[in-house]
Amino acid sequence: MNYYDVSMRIWQGMPVYPGDPHFNLKWLNNTTDKFEYILSMFAIGSHCGTHVDSPKHFIKDGQPVNELGIDKLCGKAKLFYIENTEVIRPKDLYEFEIEKGDILIIKTDNSEYIHREKLIDHFTHLTREAAEYLRDKGIKAFGFDYITVDINDDFPVHKVFLGAGIPIVEGLDLYLVEPGEYFFVGLPLKIEGAEASPIRAVLIKE
Ligand SMILES: [Zn+2]
């Protein structure tokens, strides 16, 4: 089995979505010379690094992360690669075989810089129509290689997916993985009522 860690590194000073809180790790006991054991605490935005958005993020009475079925974010996944385009439209998706129940992951040019120290303004993103196309194909979760799937302030892609109960995994670092079929695991912390959660995302191939 090959295991690919497709999660962003979480570190003090890492870039976050504009306006989101910064990650902060604080040492309570920082040395075993002075204390019996090491102890820390951290503050982290729910959309920090690789994370999952659950329907509650945009949808009134939508599911929080603790109510997402394990199977939504754990299962057979297809990874497609779409390069040299900043806007993904339905026609860019027609060539791919997408089946009901797929966890669908799209790798783009974003993978060139998702692991770098700064975010960029001109990232590849989906149109509303592309999201509607994937929703109508019946995918059960959507994964993407940037910290957001929307470039538009109206968040059309979030609303289409989350409105259909499709969780969105954002911030996947797909730099080192090839397109193909995998088993995906990326589970949120079981935080009651949270609209999103950081995840550790893994692709597994036999
Ligand atoms: Zn998010």
XYZ file of N, CA and C in Angstrom, residues 13-175:
489
model
N 2.311 31.229 11.710
C 2.617 32.142 10.609
C 2.155 31.634 9.257
N 1.543 30.457 9.220
C 1.073 29.919 7.931
C -0.038 30.811 7.372
N -0.151 30.857 6.035
C -1.196 31.696 5.450
C -2.587 31.121 5.716
N -3.548 32.033 5.912
C -4.947 31.620 6.096
C -5.826 32.468 5.174
N -7.038 32.049 4.983
C -7.988 32.798 4.156
C -8.121 34.215 4.723
N -8.127 35.239 3.850
C -8.166 36.620 4.338
C -9.273 36.843 5.390
N -8.876 37.366 6.538
C -9.841 37.640 7.603
C -9.972 36.512 8.616
N -9.501 35.316 8.277
C -9.585 34.191 9.222
C -8.515 34.342 10.310
N -8.775 33.738 11.478
C -7.765 33.816 12.543
C -6.510 33.027 12.188
N -5.376 33.494 12.726
C -4.114 32.793 12.480
C -3.932 31.651 13.458
N -3.224 30.646 13.008
C -2.911 29.511 13.880
C -1.946 29.957 14.960
N -2.199 29.520 16.187
C -1.320 29.907 17.284
C -1.096 28.749 18.254
N 0.141 28.319 18.329
C 0.513 27.240 19.241
C 1.175 27.856 20.472
N 0.669 27.479 21.640
C 1.216 28.055 22.876
C 1.693 26.929 23.794
N 2.906 27.092 24.297
C 3.445 26.075 25.212
C 3.057 26.405 26.641
N 2.452 25.452 27.330
C 2.118 25.631 28.739
C 3.280 25.091 29.582
N 3.717 23.888 29.253
C 4.961 23.344 29.806
C 5.878 23.112 28.625
N 7.004 23.797 28.594
C 7.814 23.710 27.375
C 9.131 22.974 27.557
N 9.409 22.506 28.770
C 10.658 21.765 28.956
C 10.506 20.720 30.066
N 11.063 19.548 29.824
C 10.989 18.523 30.869
C 12.057 18.758 31.945
N 12.926 19.761 31.741
C 13.867 20.123 32.817
C 13.096 20.712 33.984
N 12.059 21.467 33.646
C 11.322 22.199 34.670
C 10.003 21.511 35.041
N 9.378 20.857 34.059
C 8.075 20.233 34.278
C 8.175 18.726 34.067
N 7.214 18.014 34.619
C 7.221 16.557 34.454
C 6.945 16.154 33.011
N 6.106 16.954 32.347
C 5.735 16.614 30.965
C 5.517 17.881 30.151
N 5.607 17.721 28.836
C 5.379 18.825 27.889
C 3.875 18.966 27.662
N 3.417 20.206 27.590
C 1.985 20.445 27.387
C 1.784 21.707 26.554
N 0.909 21.617 25.578
C 0.643 22.792 24.741
C -0.847 22.981 24.566
N -1.211 24.134 24.010
C -2.582 24.348 23.557
C -2.479 25.117 22.249
N -3.513 25.036 21.427
C -3.453 25.842 20.218
C -4.803 26.418 19.876
N -4.746 27.561 19.192
C -5.946 28.177 18.636
C -5.843 27.983 17.128
N -6.919 27.536 16.536
C -6.888 27.275 15.098
C -8.246 27.617 14.496
N -8.242 28.341 13.378
C -9.489 28.611 12.684
C -10.027 27.301 12.129
N -11.337 27.201 12.043
C -11.911 25.933 11.574
C -11.637 25.700 10.091
N -11.196 26.760 9.367
C -10.879 26.626 7.933
C -9.374 26.772 7.686
N -8.590 26.432 8.690
C -7.135 26.574 8.588
C -6.531 25.353 7.888
N -5.661 25.603 6.922
C -4.990 24.499 6.236
C -5.978 23.582 5.535
N -5.636 22.307 5.463
C -6.532 21.326 4.841
C -7.717 21.105 5.773
N -8.919 21.332 5.252
C -10.089 21.274 6.129
C -11.326 20.880 5.337
N -12.378 20.560 6.066
C -13.644 20.262 5.393
C -14.708 21.283 5.809
N -15.439 21.752 4.799
C -16.616 22.600 5.024
C -17.830 21.684 5.047
N -18.639 21.782 6.076
C -19.877 20.995 6.078
C -21.033 21.932 5.709
N -22.196 21.375 5.385
C -23.303 22.219 4.909
C -23.613 23.420 5.800
N -23.412 23.274 7.108
C -23.738 24.382 8.018
C -22.986 25.677 7.687
N -21.854 25.569 6.996
C -21.040 26.745 6.667
C -21.862 27.793 5.898
N -22.758 27.343 5.030
C -23.541 28.296 4.242
C -25.054 28.069 4.287
N -25.465 26.930 4.773
C -26.873 26.551 4.654
C -27.567 26.592 6.013
N -28.680 27.286 6.056
C -29.461 27.373 7.296
C -29.891 25.959 7.714
N -29.680 25.632 8.970
C -29.974 24.304 9.503
C -29.182 23.185 8.810
N -28.087 23.549 8.134
C -27.250 22.534 7.483
C -26.476 21.716 8.509
N -26.026 20.530 8.075
C -25.289 19.623 8.963
C -23.968 20.221 9.432
N -23.692 20.124 10.743
C -22.345 20.453 11.224
C -21.404 19.259 11.008
N -20.118 19.462 11.213
C -19.140 18.398 10.917
C -19.369 17.117 11.711
N -19.832 17.243 12.942
C -20.001 16.026 13.753
C -21.147 15.158 13.266
N -21.987 15.707 12.406
C -23.110 14.913 11.887
C -22.848 14.376 10.481
N -21.687 14.719 9.899
C -21.360 14.168 8.577
C -21.080 12.676 8.725
N -21.667 11.868 7.874
C -21.387 10.427 7.929
C -19.914 10.174 7.641
N -19.323 9.227 8.351
C -17.911 8.864 8.131
C -17.686 8.528 6.658
N -18.665 7.851 6.049
C -18.498 7.399 4.655
C -18.399 8.546 3.659
N -18.839 9.752 4.053
C -18.755 10.898 3.127
C -17.316 11.292 2.859
N -16.456 11.075 3.835
C -15.072 11.546 3.736
C -14.078 10.414 3.884
N -14.543 9.234 3.552
C -13.720 8.047 3.678
C -14.246 7.083 2.620
N -13.460 6.840 1.586
C -13.958 5.927 0.564
C -13.256 6.098 -0.770
N -13.814 5.438 -1.770
C -13.246 5.428 -3.119
C -13.239 6.847 -3.699
N -12.094 7.261 -4.193
C -11.969 8.626 -4.702
C -11.346 8.628 -6.087
N -11.746 9.597 -6.878
C -11.118 9.803 -8.178
C -10.418 11.144 -8.181
N -9.179 11.136 -8.633
C -8.398 12.367 -8.696
C -8.161 12.723 -10.168
N -8.666 13.849 -10.575
C -8.484 14.329 -11.943
C -7.533 15.528 -11.944
N -6.838 15.684 -13.055
C -5.882 16.790 -13.164
C -6.322 17.691 -14.310
N -6.567 18.950 -13.993
C -6.930 19.938 -15.015
C -5.892 21.053 -14.939
N -5.073 21.144 -15.990
C -4.006 22.144 -15.916
C -4.206 23.256 -16.949
N -3.423 24.314 -16.764
C -3.428 25.445 -17.690
C -4.781 26.123 -17.852
N -5.553 26.162 -16.796
C -6.780 26.941 -16.852
C -7.036 27.555 -15.481
N -7.536 28.799 -15.493
C -7.799 29.447 -14.208
C -9.257 29.275 -13.807
N -10.096 28.971 -14.795
C -11.525 28.825 -14.522
C -11.976 27.446 -15.005
N -12.497 26.645 -14.105
C -12.978 25.314 -14.490
C -14.470 25.395 -14.791
N -14.796 25.084 -16.045
C -16.188 25.116 -16.512
C -16.654 23.689 -16.779
N -17.968 23.488 -16.952
C -18.453 22.125 -17.202
C -17.705 21.426 -18.335
N -17.399 22.146 -19.412
C -16.751 21.496 -20.564
C -15.375 20.921 -20.209
N -14.769 21.455 -19.166
C -13.479 20.915 -18.728
C -13.649 19.578 -18.005
N -14.895 19.248 -17.669
C -15.159 18.044 -16.874
C -15.753 16.903 -17.697
N -16.202 17.227 -18.909
C -16.918 16.222 -19.714
C -16.102 14.967 -19.981
N -14.773 15.122 -20.114
C -13.941 13.974 -20.481
C -13.776 12.963 -19.346
N -14.145 13.344 -18.123
C -13.897 12.460 -16.982
C -15.113 11.594 -16.677
N -14.805 10.351 -16.301
C -15.882 9.438 -15.945
C -16.198 9.607 -14.461
N -17.343 10.208 -14.210
C -17.725 10.506 -12.835
C -18.979 9.706 -12.510
N -18.917 8.961 -11.399
C -20.068 8.133 -11.028
C -20.684 8.616 -9.721
N -21.937 8.254 -9.570
C -22.653 8.586 -8.340
C -21.893 8.001 -7.147
N -21.746 8.795 -6.121
C -21.071 8.311 -4.912
C -19.561 8.492 -4.910
N -18.988 9.015 -5.989
C -17.538 9.263 -6.007
C -17.170 10.389 -5.044
N -16.035 10.218 -4.400
C -15.384 11.379 -3.775
C -14.521 11.932 -4.895
N -14.827 13.113 -5.347
C -14.147 13.658 -6.519
C -13.133 14.721 -6.108
N -11.905 14.525 -6.550
C -10.835 15.456 -6.189
C -10.232 16.017 -7.469
N -10.101 17.323 -7.538
C -9.508 17.946 -8.717
C -8.187 18.604 -8.341
N -7.157 18.184 -9.089
C -5.832 18.804 -8.960
C -5.694 19.827 -10.087
N -5.161 20.986 -9.776
C -5.021 22.058 -10.764
C -3.613 22.663 -10.650
N -3.410 23.753 -11.354
C -2.140 24.485 -11.222
C -1.942 24.989 -9.784
N -3.031 25.057 -9.007
C -2.907 25.493 -7.609
C -1.904 24.634 -6.837
N -1.784 23.381 -7.235
C -0.883 22.477 -6.512
C 0.571 22.916 -6.588
N 0.883 23.797 -7.536
C 2.239 24.340 -7.634
C 2.567 25.230 -6.438
N 1.547 25.861 -5.874
C 1.871 26.834 -4.817
C 1.111 26.680 -3.510
N 0.250 25.655 -3.394
C -0.517 25.480 -2.156
C 0.409 25.269 -0.949
N 1.584 24.662 -1.203
C 2.482 24.359 -0.087
C 3.492 25.481 0.155
N 3.361 26.572 -0.584
C 4.307 27.679 -0.392
C 3.881 28.554 0.788
N 4.690 29.558 1.073
C 4.464 30.312 2.309
C 3.452 31.437 2.163
N 3.057 31.747 0.930
C 2.069 32.813 0.718
C 0.957 32.320 -0.195
N -0.244 32.826 0.032
C -1.354 32.517 -0.862
C -1.312 33.485 -2.040
N -2.039 33.158 -3.096
C -2.034 34.034 -4.267
C -3.465 34.466 -4.583
N -3.574 35.535 -5.373
C -4.901 36.070 -5.709
C -5.533 35.350 -6.892
N -4.699 34.995 -7.859
C -5.252 34.396 -9.080
C -5.093 32.887 -9.037
N -6.024 32.236 -8.366
C -5.952 30.782 -8.252
C -7.042 30.166 -9.135
N -6.817 28.931 -9.485
C -7.821 28.216 -10.275
C -9.042 27.954 -9.399
N -10.215 28.135 -9.977
C -11.462 27.968 -9.226
C -12.539 27.430 -10.159
N -13.664 27.061 -9.590
C -14.765 26.516 -10.392
C -15.816 27.588 -10.656
N -16.574 27.385 -11.733
C -17.759 28.209 -11.932
C -18.946 27.525 -11.233
N -19.988 28.283 -11.019
C -21.220 27.731 -10.462
C -21.707 26.548 -11.323
N -21.623 26.722 -12.642
C -22.113 25.680 -13.552
C -21.294 24.395 -13.409
N -19.999 24.543 -13.177
C -19.163 23.348 -12.989
C -19.585 22.613 -11.720
N -19.856 23.387 -10.666
C -20.305 22.767 -9.415
C -21.663 22.086 -9.618
N -22.538 22.726 -10.369
C -23.859 22.126 -10.625
C -23.722 20.828 -11.413
N -22.792 20.820 -12.356
C -22.544 19.621 -13.161
C -22.113 18.461 -12.253
N -21.187 18.738 -11.337
C -20.697 17.682 -10.437
C -21.780 17.257 -9.445
N -22.527 18.218 -8.972
C -23.649 17.897 -8.076
C -24.627 16.961 -8.783
N -24.947 17.278 -10.033
C -25.919 16.465 -10.770
C -25.377 15.073 -11.097
N -24.058 14.926 -11.108
C -23.445 13.602 -11.306
C -23.569 12.749 -10.044
N -23.884 13.401 -8.924
C -24.112 12.646 -7.686
C -22.871 12.368 -6.859
N -21.821 13.215 -7.014
C -20.627 12.990 -6.177
C -21.005 13.150 -4.701
N -20.274 12.455 -3.826
C -20.653 12.547 -2.404
C -19.783 13.518 -1.622
N -18.608 13.836 -2.163
C -17.760 14.864 -1.543
C -16.870 15.433 -2.643
N -16.406 16.680 -2.435
C -15.561 17.326 -3.429
C -14.282 17.824 -2.775
N -13.162 17.500 -3.382
C -11.866 17.937 -2.845
C -11.131 18.809 -3.841
N -10.397 19.817 -3.324
C -9.752 20.802 -4.191
C -8.420 21.235 -3.586
N -7.528 21.715 -4.467
C -6.168 22.023 -4.028
C -5.942 23.514 -3.764
N -6.946 24.159 -3.189
C -6.737 25.532 -2.724
C -7.603 25.751 -1.478
N -7.323 26.781 -0.707
C -8.069 26.936 0.548
C -9.504 27.404 0.339
N -9.874 27.718 -0.904
C -11.275 27.962 -1.221
C -11.543 27.509 -2.657
N -12.793 27.200 -2.941
C -13.150 26.799 -4.307
C -13.765 27.965 -5.076
N -14.077 29.053 -4.350
C -14.759 30.204 -4.941
C -13.821 31.389 -5.050
N -13.925 32.125 -6.160
C -13.177 33.381 -6.244
C -14.156 34.540 -6.093
N -15.439 34.211 -6.191
C -16.509 35.188 -6.203
C -17.066 35.393 -4.792
N -17.292 36.634 -4.400
C -17.783 36.959 -3.058
C -19.168 36.389 -2.752
N -19.886 35.982 -3.789
C -21.208 35.376 -3.552
C -21.113 33.889 -3.215
N -19.926 33.338 -3.313
C -19.679 31.932 -2.961
C -20.616 30.940 -3.649
N -20.789 31.066 -4.971
C -21.740 30.176 -5.648
C -21.380 28.692 -5.547
N -20.095 28.372 -5.608
C -19.701 26.951 -5.590
C -19.972 26.340 -4.206
N -19.625 27.073 -3.164
C -19.952 26.609 -1.810
C -21.453 26.349 -1.686
N -22.244 27.285 -2.188
C -23.695 27.160 -2.005
C -24.272 25.977 -2.777
N -23.746 25.736 -3.974
C -24.241 24.600 -4.769
C -23.908 23.283 -4.073
N -22.656 23.103 -3.697
C -22.247 21.835 -3.065
C -22.896 21.658 -1.694
N -22.741 22.648 -0.851
C -23.229 22.492 0.525
C -24.752 22.420 0.550
N -25.389 23.107 -0.398
C -26.846 23.045 -0.496
C -27.341 21.658 -0.879
N -26.458 20.863 -1.477
C -26.827 19.494 -1.859
C -26.268 18.473 -0.856
N -25.744 18.966 0.257
C -25.217 18.059 1.282
C -23.865 17.460 0.929
N -23.158 18.099 0.003
C -21.844 17.596 -0.427
C -20.748 18.365 0.310
N -20.039 17.716 1.223
C -18.971 18.437 1.923
C -17.832 18.797 0.974
N -17.141 19.902 1.270
C -16.042 20.376 0.425
C -14.741 20.290 1.212
N -13.797 19.547 0.659
C -12.468 19.486 1.270
C -11.588 20.506 0.550
N -11.070 21.452 1.310
C -10.262 22.523 0.725
C -8.837 22.436 1.278
N -7.907 22.954 0.481
C -6.519 22.990 0.944
C -5.801 21.655 0.838
N -6.182 20.825 -0.129
C -5.431 19.579 -0.336
C -4.108 19.907 -1.018
N -3.046 19.311 -0.546
C -1.742 19.493 -1.197
C -1.496 18.285 -2.102
N -1.801 18.461 -3.378
C -1.759 17.339 -4.329
C -0.509 17.364 -5.197
N 0.461 18.178 -4.798
C 1.663 18.403 -5.598
C 2.331 17.099 -6.035
